[in-house]
CSV table of C-alpha atoms and ligand atoms in Angstrom, one decimal:
chain,number,residue,atom,x,y,z
A,23,MET,CA,8.2,1.7,32.3
A,24,LEU,CA,7.5,0.3,29.1
A,25,SER,CA,10.2,-1.5,27.6
A,26,ILE,CA,9.6,-3.4,23.9
A,27,TYR,CA,12.2,-5.7,22.1
A,28,ASN,CA,13.2,-3.6,19.0
A,29,THR,CA,13.7,-5.9,16.1
A,30,LEU,CA,16.1,-3.4,14.5
A,31,THR,CA,18.7,-3.0,17.4
A,32,LYS,CA,17.7,-6.3,18.8
A,33,GLN,CA,17.2,-5.7,22.5
A,34,LYS,CA,14.0,-4.7,24.9
A,35,GLU,CA,14.3,-0.4,24.8
A,36,GLU,CA,12.7,1.6,27.0
A,37,PHE,CA,9.8,3.3,25.1
A,38,LYS,CA,10.8,6.8,24.1
A,39,PRO,CA,7.6,8.2,21.7
A,40,ILE,CA,9.0,11.4,19.9
A,41,ASN,CA,6.2,13.9,20.7
A,42,PRO,CA,4.2,12.4,23.8
A,43,PRO,CA,1.8,11.7,24.8
A,44,ASN,CA,1.5,11.0,20.7
A,45,VAL,CA,2.1,7.9,19.1
A,46,ASN,CA,2.7,7.0,15.8
A,47,MET,CA,1.8,3.8,14.8
A,48,TYR,CA,1.6,2.0,11.0
A,49,VAL,CA,0.9,-1.8,10.7
A,50,CYS,CA,1.1,-3.4,7.8
A,51,GLY,CA,-2.4,-4.5,6.8
A,52,PRO,CA,-3.6,-6.9,3.9
A,53,THR,CA,-3.6,-7.4,0.6
A,54,VAL,CA,-7.2,-7.6,-0.8
A,55,TYR,CA,-7.2,-10.3,-3.0
A,56,ASP,CA,-9.3,-12.8,-0.5
A,57,TYR,CA,-10.5,-13.1,2.9
A,58,PHE,CA,-7.6,-12.5,5.3
A,59,HIS,CA,-6.9,-15.9,7.1
A,60,ILE,CA,-6.4,-16.9,11.3
A,61,GLY,CA,-2.5,-16.2,10.8
A,62,ASN,CA,-2.7,-12.6,9.6
A,63,ALA,CA,-6.0,-12.3,12.6
A,64,ARG,CA,-3.0,-12.9,14.6
A,65,SER,CA,-0.7,-10.0,13.4
A,66,PHE,CA,-3.7,-7.8,13.5
A,67,ILE,CA,-5.1,-9.2,16.7
A,68,MET,CA,-1.4,-8.7,18.2
A,69,ALA,CA,-1.2,-4.7,17.5
A,70,ASP,CA,-4.5,-4.3,18.2
A,71,ILE,CA,-3.4,-5.5,21.4
A,72,ILE,CA,-0.6,-3.4,22.0
A,73,ARG,CA,-2.4,-0.3,20.8
A,74,ARG,CA,-4.9,-0.4,23.2
A,75,TYR,CA,-2.1,-1.3,25.8
A,76,LEU,CA,-0.7,1.9,24.4
A,77,GLU,CA,-3.8,3.8,25.2
A,78,TYR,CA,-4.2,2.1,27.9
A,79,LYS,CA,-0.9,4.1,29.0
A,80,ASN,CA,-2.6,7.4,28.1
A,81,TYR,CA,-0.8,7.5,24.7
A,82,LYS,CA,-2.7,9.3,22.3
A,83,VAL,CA,-2.6,6.9,19.3
A,84,LYS,CA,-2.5,7.6,15.7
A,85,TYR,CA,-2.8,3.7,14.5
A,86,VAL,CA,-3.0,3.5,10.7
A,87,MET,CA,-2.6,0.4,8.6
A,88,ASN,CA,-3.0,0.2,4.9
A,89,LEU,CA,-4.5,-1.5,2.1
A,90,THR,CA,-3.0,-2.9,0.0
A,91,ASP,CA,-5.3,-2.7,-3.7
A,92,VAL,CA,-3.2,-2.8,-6.2
A,93,ASP,CA,-1.3,-6.1,-6.1
A,94,ASP,CA,-0.2,-9.1,-8.9
A,95,LYS,CA,-1.9,-11.8,-6.3
A,96,ILE,CA,-5.2,-9.3,-7.4
A,97,ILE,CA,-4.7,-8.7,-10.4
A,98,LYS,CA,-3.9,-12.4,-10.8
A,99,LYS,CA,-7.7,-13.2,-8.6
A,100,SER,CA,-9.4,-10.7,-11.3
A,101,ILE,CA,-8.1,-12.6,-14.3
A,102,GLN,CA,-9.4,-16.0,-12.6
A,103,GLU,CA,-12.7,-14.0,-11.5
A,104,ASN,CA,-13.4,-12.5,-14.7
A,105,LYS,CA,-13.3,-9.3,-12.7
A,106,GLU,CA,-11.6,-5.5,-13.0
A,107,ALA,CA,-9.0,-5.5,-10.1
A,108,LYS,CA,-10.2,-2.1,-8.8
A,109,SER,CA,-14.2,-4.9,-7.9
A,110,VAL,CA,-12.6,-7.5,-6.5
A,111,ALA,CA,-10.0,-5.3,-3.9
A,112,GLU,CA,-13.2,-3.2,-3.5
A,113,ASP,CA,-14.9,-6.8,-2.3
A,114,PHE,CA,-12.2,-7.9,-0.2
A,115,VAL,CA,-11.6,-4.1,1.7
A,116,LYS,CA,-15.5,-5.2,2.9
A,117,ALA,CA,-15.0,-8.0,3.7
A,118,PHE,CA,-12.3,-7.1,5.8
A,119,PHE,CA,-13.4,-4.9,7.3
A,120,GLU,CA,-16.4,-7.2,8.5
A,121,ASP,CA,-14.3,-9.3,9.9
A,122,ILE,CA,-11.9,-6.9,11.7
A,123,ASN,CA,-15.3,-5.7,13.4
A,124,LYS,CA,-16.2,-9.5,14.4
A,125,LEU,CA,-13.0,-10.1,16.3
A,126,LYS,CA,-13.2,-7.2,18.1
A,127,ILE,CA,-10.3,-5.4,16.3
A,128,LYS,CA,-10.9,-1.4,17.1
A,129,PRO,CA,-10.8,0.3,13.5
A,130,ALA,CA,-7.8,1.7,12.5
A,131,ASP,CA,-7.6,6.2,12.3
A,132,ILE,CA,-6.6,5.8,9.0
A,133,TYR,CA,-6.8,3.0,6.1
A,134,PRO,CA,-5.1,4.6,3.2
A,135,LYS,CA,-5.2,2.9,0.0
A,136,ALA,CA,-2.1,2.4,-2.8
A,137,THR,CA,-4.7,3.3,-5.6
A,138,GLU,CA,-5.4,6.8,-3.7
A,139,HIS,CA,-2.2,7.8,-3.2
A,140,MET,CA,-0.8,7.4,-6.6
A,141,ASN,CA,0.8,10.5,-6.0
A,142,ASP,CA,2.8,10.5,-3.0
A,143,ILE,CA,4.4,7.1,-4.1
A,144,THR,CA,5.2,8.2,-7.7
A,145,LYS,CA,6.1,11.6,-5.6
A,146,LEU,CA,9.1,9.3,-3.5
A,147,ILE,CA,9.9,7.9,-6.8
A,148,GLU,CA,11.3,10.7,-8.8
A,149,GLU,CA,13.3,12.3,-5.4
A,150,LEU,CA,15.1,8.7,-5.2
A,151,GLU,CA,16.0,9.1,-9.0
A,152,ASP,CA,16.8,12.5,-8.9
A,153,LYS,CA,19.3,11.3,-6.0
A,154,GLY,CA,21.4,8.4,-7.2
A,155,PHE,CA,19.2,5.7,-5.4
A,156,ALA,CA,16.7,4.3,-8.3
A,157,TYR,CA,17.2,3.7,-11.8
A,158,ASN,CA,14.8,3.2,-15.1
A,159,VAL,CA,15.3,0.4,-17.6
A,160,ASP,CA,12.6,1.3,-20.5
A,161,GLY,CA,9.6,2.3,-17.9
A,162,ASN,CA,10.7,-0.7,-15.1
A,163,VAL,CA,12.1,1.8,-12.1
A,164,PHE,CA,14.5,-0.1,-9.4
A,165,TYR,CA,16.0,0.5,-6.0
A,166,ASP,CA,20.0,0.6,-6.2
A,167,VAL,CA,20.5,-1.5,-2.9
A,168,SER,CA,24.4,-0.5,-3.4
A,169,LYS,CA,23.7,2.9,-3.4
A,170,PHE,CA,22.1,2.5,0.6
A,171,LYS,CA,25.0,1.9,2.8
A,172,ASP,CA,22.8,0.5,5.4
A,173,TYR,CA,21.4,-2.0,3.5
A,174,GLY,CA,20.2,-5.2,5.5
A,175,LYS,CA,20.3,-2.9,8.9
A,176,LEU,CA,17.0,-4.4,9.9
A,177,SER,CA,17.4,-8.1,9.4
A,178,GLY,CA,21.1,-8.3,10.0
A,179,LYS,CA,21.7,-9.4,6.2
A,180,LYS,CA,24.5,-8.6,4.3
A,181,ILE,CA,24.5,-8.3,1.0
A,182,ASP,CA,27.1,-10.6,-0.1
A,183,ASP,CA,25.4,-13.2,1.9
A,184,LEU,CA,22.1,-12.6,0.3
A,185,GLU,CA,23.4,-12.3,-3.2
A,186,SER,CA,24.5,-16.1,-2.8
A,187,GLY,CA,20.9,-16.3,-1.8
A,188,ALA,CA,17.9,-18.3,-4.1
A,189,ARG,CA,15.5,-16.7,-3.3
A,190,ILE,CA,16.1,-13.4,-5.1
A,191,GLU,CA,13.6,-12.5,-8.0
A,192,ILE,CA,15.4,-12.7,-11.5
A,193,ASN,CA,15.4,-9.9,-13.9
A,194,GLU,CA,17.9,-9.0,-16.6
A,195,GLU,CA,16.9,-5.6,-15.8
A,196,LYS,CA,18.5,-5.2,-12.8
A,197,LYS,CA,21.8,-4.0,-11.7
A,198,ASN,CA,21.8,-6.2,-9.4
A,199,PRO,CA,19.5,-9.4,-8.2
A,200,LEU,CA,18.8,-7.7,-5.0
A,201,ASP,CA,17.3,-4.3,-6.7
A,202,PHE,CA,14.1,-4.3,-6.2
A,203,SER,CA,11.2,-2.8,-8.1
A,204,LEU,CA,9.5,0.8,-7.7
A,205,TRP,CA,7.6,1.2,-10.5
A,206,LYS,CA,6.3,-1.6,-12.9
A,207,LYS,CA,5.9,-0.7,-16.4
A,208,ALA,CA,2.2,-1.5,-17.4
A,209,LYS,CA,1.1,-4.7,-19.4
A,210,PRO,CA,-1.7,-5.4,-21.0
A,211,GLY,CA,-5.5,-5.6,-19.4
A,212,GLU,CA,-3.3,-4.9,-16.1
A,213,PRO,CA,-4.1,-1.8,-14.4
A,214,PHE,CA,-2.3,1.3,-14.7
A,215,TRP,CA,-1.0,5.3,-14.3
A,216,SER,CA,0.9,7.7,-15.4
A,217,SER,CA,4.3,8.9,-14.5
A,218,ARG,CA,7.1,10.3,-16.1
A,219,TRP,CA,8.4,6.8,-16.3
A,220,GLY,CA,5.2,6.1,-18.5
A,221,ASN,CA,2.3,3.9,-17.7
A,222,GLY,CA,2.7,1.4,-14.7
A,223,ARG,CA,2.0,1.1,-11.5
A,224,PRO,CA,3.9,0.6,-7.8
A,225,GLY,CA,5.8,-2.1,-6.0
A,226,TRP,CA,4.3,-2.5,-3.3
A,227,HIS,CA,7.0,-1.5,-0.8
A,228,ILE,CA,7.1,2.0,-1.9
A,229,GLU,CA,3.7,1.7,-0.9
A,230,CYS,CA,4.2,1.5,2.8
A,231,SER,CA,6.9,4.5,2.2
A,232,ALA,CA,5.2,6.6,0.8
A,233,MET,CA,2.1,6.1,2.6
A,234,SER,CA,3.3,6.3,6.5
A,235,CYS,CA,5.4,9.3,5.8
A,236,LYS,CA,2.5,11.1,4.7
A,237,HIS,CA,0.1,10.4,7.5
A,238,LEU,CA,3.1,10.6,10.3
A,239,GLY,CA,5.6,12.1,9.2
A,240,GLU,CA,9.3,11.2,7.9
A,241,THR,CA,10.1,9.2,11.4
A,242,PHE,CA,7.8,8.3,13.0
A,243,ASP,CA,7.5,5.9,16.9
A,244,ILE,CA,6.2,2.3,15.9
A,245,HIS,CA,6.4,-0.4,12.9
A,246,ALA,CA,4.4,-3.7,13.1
A,247,GLY,CA,4.0,-6.5,11.0
A,248,GLY,CA,4.3,-10.3,11.0
A,249,ASN,CA,7.8,-11.7,10.6
A,250,ASP,CA,7.7,-12.7,6.9
A,251,LEU,CA,7.9,-9.3,6.2
A,252,ILE,CA,11.3,-8.3,7.6
A,253,PHE,CA,12.8,-9.2,5.2
A,254,PRO,CA,12.5,-7.9,2.3
A,255,HIS,CA,9.4,-5.9,2.6
A,256,HIS,CA,10.5,-3.7,5.9
A,257,GLU,CA,14.4,-3.8,4.9
A,258,ASN,CA,13.4,-2.1,1.7
A,259,GLU,CA,10.9,0.7,3.4
A,260,ILE,CA,13.9,1.4,5.5
A,261,ALA,CA,15.6,1.8,2.2
A,262,GLN,CA,13.8,4.1,0.3
A,263,SER,CA,12.7,6.1,3.3
A,264,GLU,CA,16.0,7.0,4.4
A,265,ALA,CA,17.8,7.2,1.3
A,266,ALA,CA,15.2,9.8,0.2
A,267,ASN,CA,14.6,11.7,3.8
A,268,GLY,CA,18.3,11.8,5.1
A,269,LYS,CA,16.3,10.8,8.6
A,270,LYS,CA,15.9,8.2,10.4
A,271,PHE,CA,12.5,6.1,9.3
A,272,VAL,CA,11.4,4.4,12.0
A,273,ASN,CA,12.5,4.4,16.0
A,274,TYR,CA,10.5,1.1,17.0
A,275,TRP,CA,10.4,-1.9,15.0
A,276,ILE,CA,8.1,-4.6,16.5
A,277,HIS,CA,7.5,-8.0,14.6
A,278,PHE,CA,4.9,-11.2,15.4
A,279,GLY,CA,5.2,-14.4,15.5
A,280,PHE,CA,3.7,-17.3,12.8
A,281,LEU,CA,0.7,-19.0,13.1
A,282,ASN,CA,1.2,-22.6,12.3
A,283,ILE,CA,-1.1,-25.3,12.4
A,284,ASN,CA,-0.7,-28.5,14.3
A,285,ASP,CA,3.1,-27.7,14.0
A,286,GLU,CA,2.3,-27.3,10.3
A,287,LYS,CA,3.2,-24.4,8.1
A,288,MET,CA,-1.0,-23.2,7.4
A,289,SER,CA,-1.5,-23.9,3.5
A,290,LYS,CA,-4.5,-24.3,1.4
A,291,SER,CA,-2.7,-27.2,-0.7
A,292,LEU,CA,-2.3,-29.0,2.7
A,293,GLY,CA,-6.2,-28.6,3.8
A,294,ASN,CA,-5.4,-26.8,7.2
A,295,PHE,CA,-6.3,-23.3,5.9
A,296,PHE,CA,-8.3,-21.2,8.1
A,297,THR,CA,-9.8,-18.0,7.4
A,298,ALA,CA,-10.7,-15.6,10.2
A,299,ARG,CA,-14.6,-15.2,8.8
A,300,ASP,CA,-14.7,-19.6,9.3
A,301,ILE,CA,-13.6,-19.8,12.8
A,302,VAL,CA,-15.5,-16.9,14.0
A,303,LYS,CA,-18.7,-18.8,12.8
A,304,LYS,CA,-17.7,-21.6,15.6
A,305,TYR,CA,-15.7,-20.0,18.2
A,306,SER,CA,-16.4,-15.9,20.1
A,307,PRO,CA,-13.8,-13.8,19.0
A,308,GLU,CA,-12.7,-13.8,22.9
A,309,ALA,CA,-11.6,-17.0,23.0
A,310,VAL,CA,-10.1,-16.3,19.2
A,311,ARG,CA,-8.1,-13.0,20.9
A,312,LEU,CA,-7.2,-14.9,24.3
A,313,SER,CA,-6.0,-18.1,22.2
A,314,PHE,CA,-3.6,-15.4,20.9
A,315,ALA,CA,-3.0,-13.3,24.2
A,316,GLN,CA,-1.7,-16.9,25.6
A,317,THR,CA,1.3,-17.1,23.3
A,318,ASN,CA,4.2,-14.0,23.5
A,319,TYR,CA,3.2,-12.2,20.4
A,320,ALA,CA,7.4,-12.6,19.1
A,321,GLY,CA,7.4,-16.2,18.9
A,322,PRO,CA,5.6,-18.7,17.0
A,323,LEU,CA,1.6,-20.0,17.5
A,324,ASN,CA,0.7,-23.5,17.1
A,325,PHE,CA,-2.6,-23.2,16.4
A,326,SER,CA,-5.4,-25.7,16.8
A,327,GLU,CA,-9.6,-26.1,17.7
A,328,GLU,CA,-8.2,-27.5,20.9
A,329,LEU,CA,-6.3,-24.4,21.9
A,330,LEU,CA,-9.6,-22.6,21.2
A,331,SER,CA,-11.9,-24.8,22.9
A,332,SER,CA,-9.9,-24.4,26.2
A,333,ALA,CA,-9.7,-21.0,25.9
A,334,GLU,CA,-13.5,-20.7,25.4
A,335,LYS,CA,-13.7,-22.9,28.5
A,336,GLY,CA,-11.2,-21.0,30.2
A,337,LEU,CA,-13.4,-17.9,29.3
A,338,GLU,CA,-16.6,-19.2,31.2
A,339,LYS,CA,-15.3,-18.4,34.4
A,340,LEU,CA,-14.9,-14.6,33.4
A,341,ARG,CA,-17.9,-14.9,31.8
A,342,ASN,CA,-19.4,-15.8,35.0
A,343,LEU,CA,-18.3,-14.0,37.4
A,344,ALA,CA,-18.5,-10.6,34.8
A,345,ASP,CA,-22.4,-12.1,34.5
A,346,LYS,CA,-22.2,-12.0,38.7
A,347,THR,CA,-20.9,-8.7,38.7
A,348,ASN,CA,-23.7,-7.6,36.7
A,349,GLU,CA,-26.4,-8.6,38.9
A,350,GLU,CA,-25.1,-7.8,42.1
A,351,LEU,CA,-24.9,-4.2,40.9
A,352,LYS,CA,-28.2,-4.0,39.4
A,353,ASN,CA,-29.4,-5.6,43.3
A,354,LYS,CA,-27.4,-2.9,44.8
A,355,SER,CA,-26.6,-4.6,48.0
A,356,LYS,CA,-25.3,-2.4,50.5
A,357,ASP,CA,-25.7,-5.2,52.8
A,358,GLY,CA,-23.0,-7.1,52.6
A,359,ILE,CA,-19.4,-6.5,53.9
A,360,PHE,CA,-16.3,-5.1,51.6
A,361,PRO,CA,-14.0,-7.8,51.7
A,362,GLU,CA,-10.1,-7.0,52.4
A,363,PHE,CA,-9.1,-7.1,48.6
A,364,ASP,CA,-5.9,-5.5,47.2
A,365,PHE,CA,-7.2,-4.4,43.7
A,366,ALA,CA,-3.8,-2.0,43.6
A,367,ARG,CA,-1.9,-5.5,43.6
A,368,TYR,CA,-3.6,-6.6,40.6
A,369,GLU,CA,-3.6,-3.4,38.6
A,370,LYS,CA,-0.3,-3.5,39.0
A,371,ASN,CA,1.3,-6.6,38.2
A,372,PHE,CA,-1.5,-6.4,35.2
A,373,GLU,CA,1.0,-3.4,34.1
A,374,ALA,CA,4.2,-4.6,35.0
A,375,ALA,CA,3.6,-7.9,32.3
A,376,MET,CA,2.3,-5.3,30.1
A,377,ASP,CA,5.5,-3.2,30.1
A,378,ASP,CA,7.4,-5.6,29.7
A,379,ASP,CA,7.5,-5.9,26.5
A,380,PHE,CA,3.8,-6.7,26.0
A,381,ASN,CA,3.3,-9.8,28.1
A,382,THR,CA,0.0,-10.9,27.7
A,383,PRO,CA,0.0,-14.2,28.5
A,384,GLN,CA,1.2,-13.2,32.1
A,385,ALA,CA,-1.2,-10.8,32.0
A,386,SER,CA,-4.0,-12.5,31.2
A,387,ALA,CA,-2.9,-15.0,34.0
A,388,VAL,CA,-2.8,-11.8,35.9
A,389,ILE,CA,-6.4,-11.9,35.5
A,390,PHE,CA,-7.7,-15.2,35.9
A,391,ASP,CA,-5.6,-14.6,39.4
A,392,PHE,CA,-8.1,-12.1,39.9
A,393,ALA,CA,-11.2,-14.1,39.0
A,394,ARG,CA,-10.4,-16.7,41.4
A,395,GLU,CA,-9.7,-14.9,43.8
A,396,VAL,CA,-12.9,-12.9,43.7
A,397,ASN,CA,-14.9,-16.0,43.7
A,398,LYS,CA,-13.6,-17.1,46.5
A,399,ALA,CA,-14.0,-14.3,48.5
A,400,ALA,CA,-17.5,-14.5,47.6
A,401,ALA,CA,-18.0,-18.1,48.2
A,402,GLU,CA,-16.2,-16.9,51.8
A,403,ASN,CA,-19.3,-14.6,52.7
A,404,ALA,CA,-22.7,-14.3,52.8
A,405,SER,CA,-22.7,-11.1,50.9
A,406,LEU,CA,-20.7,-9.0,50.0
A,407,HIS,CA,-21.4,-5.0,49.1
A,408,PHE,CA,-22.1,-4.2,45.3
A,409,GLU,CA,-18.9,-1.7,46.1
A,410,PHE,CA,-16.8,-4.2,45.2
A,411,TYR,CA,-18.5,-5.6,42.5
A,412,GLN,CA,-17.7,-1.6,41.5
A,413,SER,CA,-14.2,-2.7,41.6
A,414,VAL,CA,-14.6,-5.4,40.1
A,415,LYS,CA,-16.3,-4.1,37.3
A,416,SER,CA,-13.6,-1.6,36.9
A,417,PHE,CA,-10.8,-3.7,37.1
A,418,LEU,CA,-12.0,-6.5,34.5
A,419,GLY,CA,-13.6,-3.5,32.7
A,420,LYS,CA,-9.3,-1.8,32.4
A,421,THR,CA,-7.5,-4.8,31.6
A,422,ALA,CA,-10.0,-8.0,30.2
A,423,GLU,CA,-12.0,-5.5,28.7
A,424,GLU,CA,-10.2,-2.8,27.2
A,425,VAL,CA,-7.0,-4.2,26.8
A,426,LEU,CA,-7.3,-8.0,25.6
A,427,GLY,CA,-10.6,-8.2,24.3
A,428,ILE,CA,-11.3,-10.8,25.9
A,429,LEU,CA,-14.2,-9.9,27.3
A,430,ASP,CA,-17.9,-7.8,27.3
A,431,LEU,CA,-19.1,-6.8,30.3
A,432,SER,CA,-22.2,-5.2,29.1
A,433,ASP,CA,-25.2,-6.9,30.8
A,434,GLN,CA,-25.8,-9.8,28.7
A,435,SER,CA,-29.0,-11.0,30.7
A,436,GLN,CA,-31.0,-8.4,28.4
A,437,LEU,CA,-31.5,-9.3,24.8
A,438,SER,CA,-31.8,-5.4,23.0
A,439,GLY,CA,-34.5,-4.3,22.1
A,440,ASN,CA,-36.7,-7.6,20.7
A,441,SER,CA,-39.3,-7.8,24.2
A,442,ILE,CA,-40.9,-10.2,22.0
A,443,GLU,CA,-38.1,-12.5,22.0
A,444,ASN,CA,-37.1,-11.7,25.2
A,445,GLU,CA,-40.6,-13.3,26.7
A,446,LEU,CA,-40.7,-16.3,24.2
A,447,ILE,CA,-37.4,-16.8,26.3
A,448,GLU,CA,-38.3,-16.5,29.4
A,449,LEU,CA,-41.9,-18.6,28.2
A,450,LEU,CA,-39.4,-21.4,27.7
A,451,ILE,CA,-37.5,-21.2,30.5
A,452,LYS,CA,-40.6,-21.1,32.8
A,453,LEU,CA,-41.7,-25.0,30.8
A,454,ARG,CA,-37.9,-25.9,31.6
A,455,ALA,CA,-38.7,-25.4,35.9
A,456,GLU,CA,-41.9,-27.1,35.0
A,457,ALA,CA,-40.5,-30.0,33.2
A,458,LYS,CA,-37.4,-30.4,36.1
A,459,ILE,CA,-40.4,-30.4,38.8
A,460,GLU,CA,-42.3,-32.7,37.2
A,461,LYS,CA,-38.7,-34.9,36.9
A,462,ASN,CA,-39.5,-35.2,32.7
A,463,PHE,CA,-35.7,-34.4,32.3
A,464,LYS,CA,-35.9,-35.3,29.0
A,465,LEU,CA,-38.1,-32.4,27.7
A,466,SER,CA,-36.0,-29.2,30.4
A,467,ASP,CA,-32.7,-30.8,28.7
A,468,LYS,CA,-34.4,-30.4,25.5
A,469,ILE,CA,-35.5,-27.0,25.8
A,470,ARG,CA,-32.2,-26.3,27.4
A,471,ASP,CA,-30.0,-27.8,24.2
A,472,SER,CA,-32.6,-26.1,21.3
A,473,LEU,CA,-31.8,-22.5,22.8
A,474,LYS,CA,-28.3,-23.8,23.1
A,475,GLU,CA,-28.4,-24.0,19.6
A,476,ILE,CA,-29.7,-20.9,18.2
A,477,GLY,CA,-27.7,-19.0,20.7
A,478,ILE,CA,-29.3,-18.7,23.5
A,479,ILE,CA,-27.4,-20.3,27.0
A,480,LEU,CA,-29.2,-20.2,29.7
A,481,GLN,CA,-27.4,-20.0,33.0
A,482,ASP,CA,-28.7,-21.9,36.7
A,483,SER,CA,-28.4,-20.4,39.6
A,484,LYS,CA,-29.6,-21.4,42.9
A,485,ASP,CA,-33.0,-20.5,42.9
A,486,ARG,CA,-33.5,-18.7,39.0
A,487,THR,CA,-32.1,-19.5,35.5
A,488,THR,CA,-31.2,-16.3,33.7
A,489,PHE,CA,-29.6,-16.4,29.9
A,490,LYS,CA,-27.4,-14.5,28.0
A,491,LYS,CA,-26.9,-14.4,23.9
A,492,ASN,CA,-24.2,-15.4,22.2
A,493,LYS,CA,-23.0,-12.5,20.6
A,494,PRO,CA,-23.4,-13.5,16.4
B,521,AMP,P1,-0.7,-10.7,3.9
B,521,AMP,O1,-2.1,-10.0,3.2
B,521,AMP,O2,-0.1,-11.6,3.0
B,521,AMP,O3,0.4,-8.8,3.1
B,521,AMP,O4,-0.4,-10.1,5.2
B,521,AMP,C1,-0.9,-9.0,5.8
B,521,AMP,C2,-0.2,-9.6,7.6
B,521,AMP,O5,-0.3,-10.4,8.0
B,521,AMP,C3,1.5,-9.5,7.2
B,521,AMP,O6,1.5,-8.2,8.6
B,521,AMP,C4,1.8,-10.4,7.3
B,521,AMP,O7,3.5,-10.5,8.1
B,521,AMP,C5,0.9,-11.1,8.7
B,521,AMP,N1,0.5,-12.8,8.2
B,521,AMP,C6,0.4,-13.4,7.2
B,521,AMP,N2,0.7,-15.0,7.7
B,521,AMP,C7,0.9,-14.8,9.1
B,521,AMP,C8,0.9,-15.8,9.4
B,521,AMP,N3,0.6,-17.3,9.3
B,521,AMP,N4,1.2,-15.7,10.7
B,521,AMP,C9,1.5,-14.3,11.4
B,521,AMP,N5,1.1,-13.3,10.9
B,521,AMP,C10,0.4,-13.7,9.6
B,522,ZN,ZN1,3.9,-2.5,4.6
């Protein structure tokens, strides 16, 4: 039984989809005004792992992630760079897809963009106005929070406390400082769309209400995003959707903890700001994913380069086992024994961990335990039957590769396609072996290190040297 901590009820609950085996899931995506950073990457990767685990459990997941492509930050950037807002958004949508691909994040089924849903958005605002939940002040339309009796139910905040809090946008047009923008009147030079209130553009919160309803229905199973979105973004989404549809909006709310760097908030001004694309230049996507998976998704994560290098080191063990497994499966040795090994127990433990509110630290510990035990079995026996390695591959494939995305089990011993490149590497391996025989270790090390610099890793075993290529 899968249980999920639900921000709405503040407890772990058994997961019961509305229409099994279908699961409808919405994750708040990026505002496309810059490359996304490693904090955003944490939210995207943990949401990806949750989606992959639901698929592991044979749910049919419809996964929707919005792209906010009209926003103050985009407009600001377009002015700074003297470009059209549309082209800023297009550039960073493209970069977003490149980066999630590098991080091995499975693409969503739908990436709705605000600019392509203007009709749905304005229709929803009209409905709110017609029902008395919104008011128009000279072309600016606001949501009237006093009309929605459940306002605050997600964040646990009370309207009175909020009003005395300082961080509320002051605007004289609002009846109540907590009211928020649904439609913003066009200002000169800004992109705009037409509506019954005049030209303007939507607020951020209404975009998610309109697009999630359009693609997933009025009530759907899971809505996720970073902790910072609980209030006001998700609180406002609930107020809008439930007021318009008169139905519960979302059954399970999942929120990801914030990523900090060396115990400080990540910020450009502190100089501890990393984009995801810079990080994957230095570390493998698997190491990034493992370093996130080793912390519970809901708590804060203290990120550092040491964290990544130690994940990379830990992964070597899994990669070596994957290489050995691929090698043994090629040899298809039937000579060895099939040792006693409780594969089912590891699978059960992996599932028990993930079923407990996606306990990825525990689930990755199960995978590392498994690898240790397999290596022990291999060391204790002269040779093992290839069918044993089939079971090893199957376990690692289902868990480390498919769910956590921390291992690539494809056979890396061959470089794809380019045989001349392969032959040249084999030639260098031969020369290195000769240099070793002549005790010219300076040269043999130089060959190994130079290959490493261009992403070719040599692996020495008892009787031969193989190579693999770090994926770019
Ligand atoms: P944004 O582009 O700022 O709208 O953020 C996209 C997603 O990343 C949202 O789900 C945010 O909650 C999440 N996010 C932003 N900063 C961080 C951070 N430092 N740690 C974790 N998640 C974050
Ligand atoms: Zn959203």
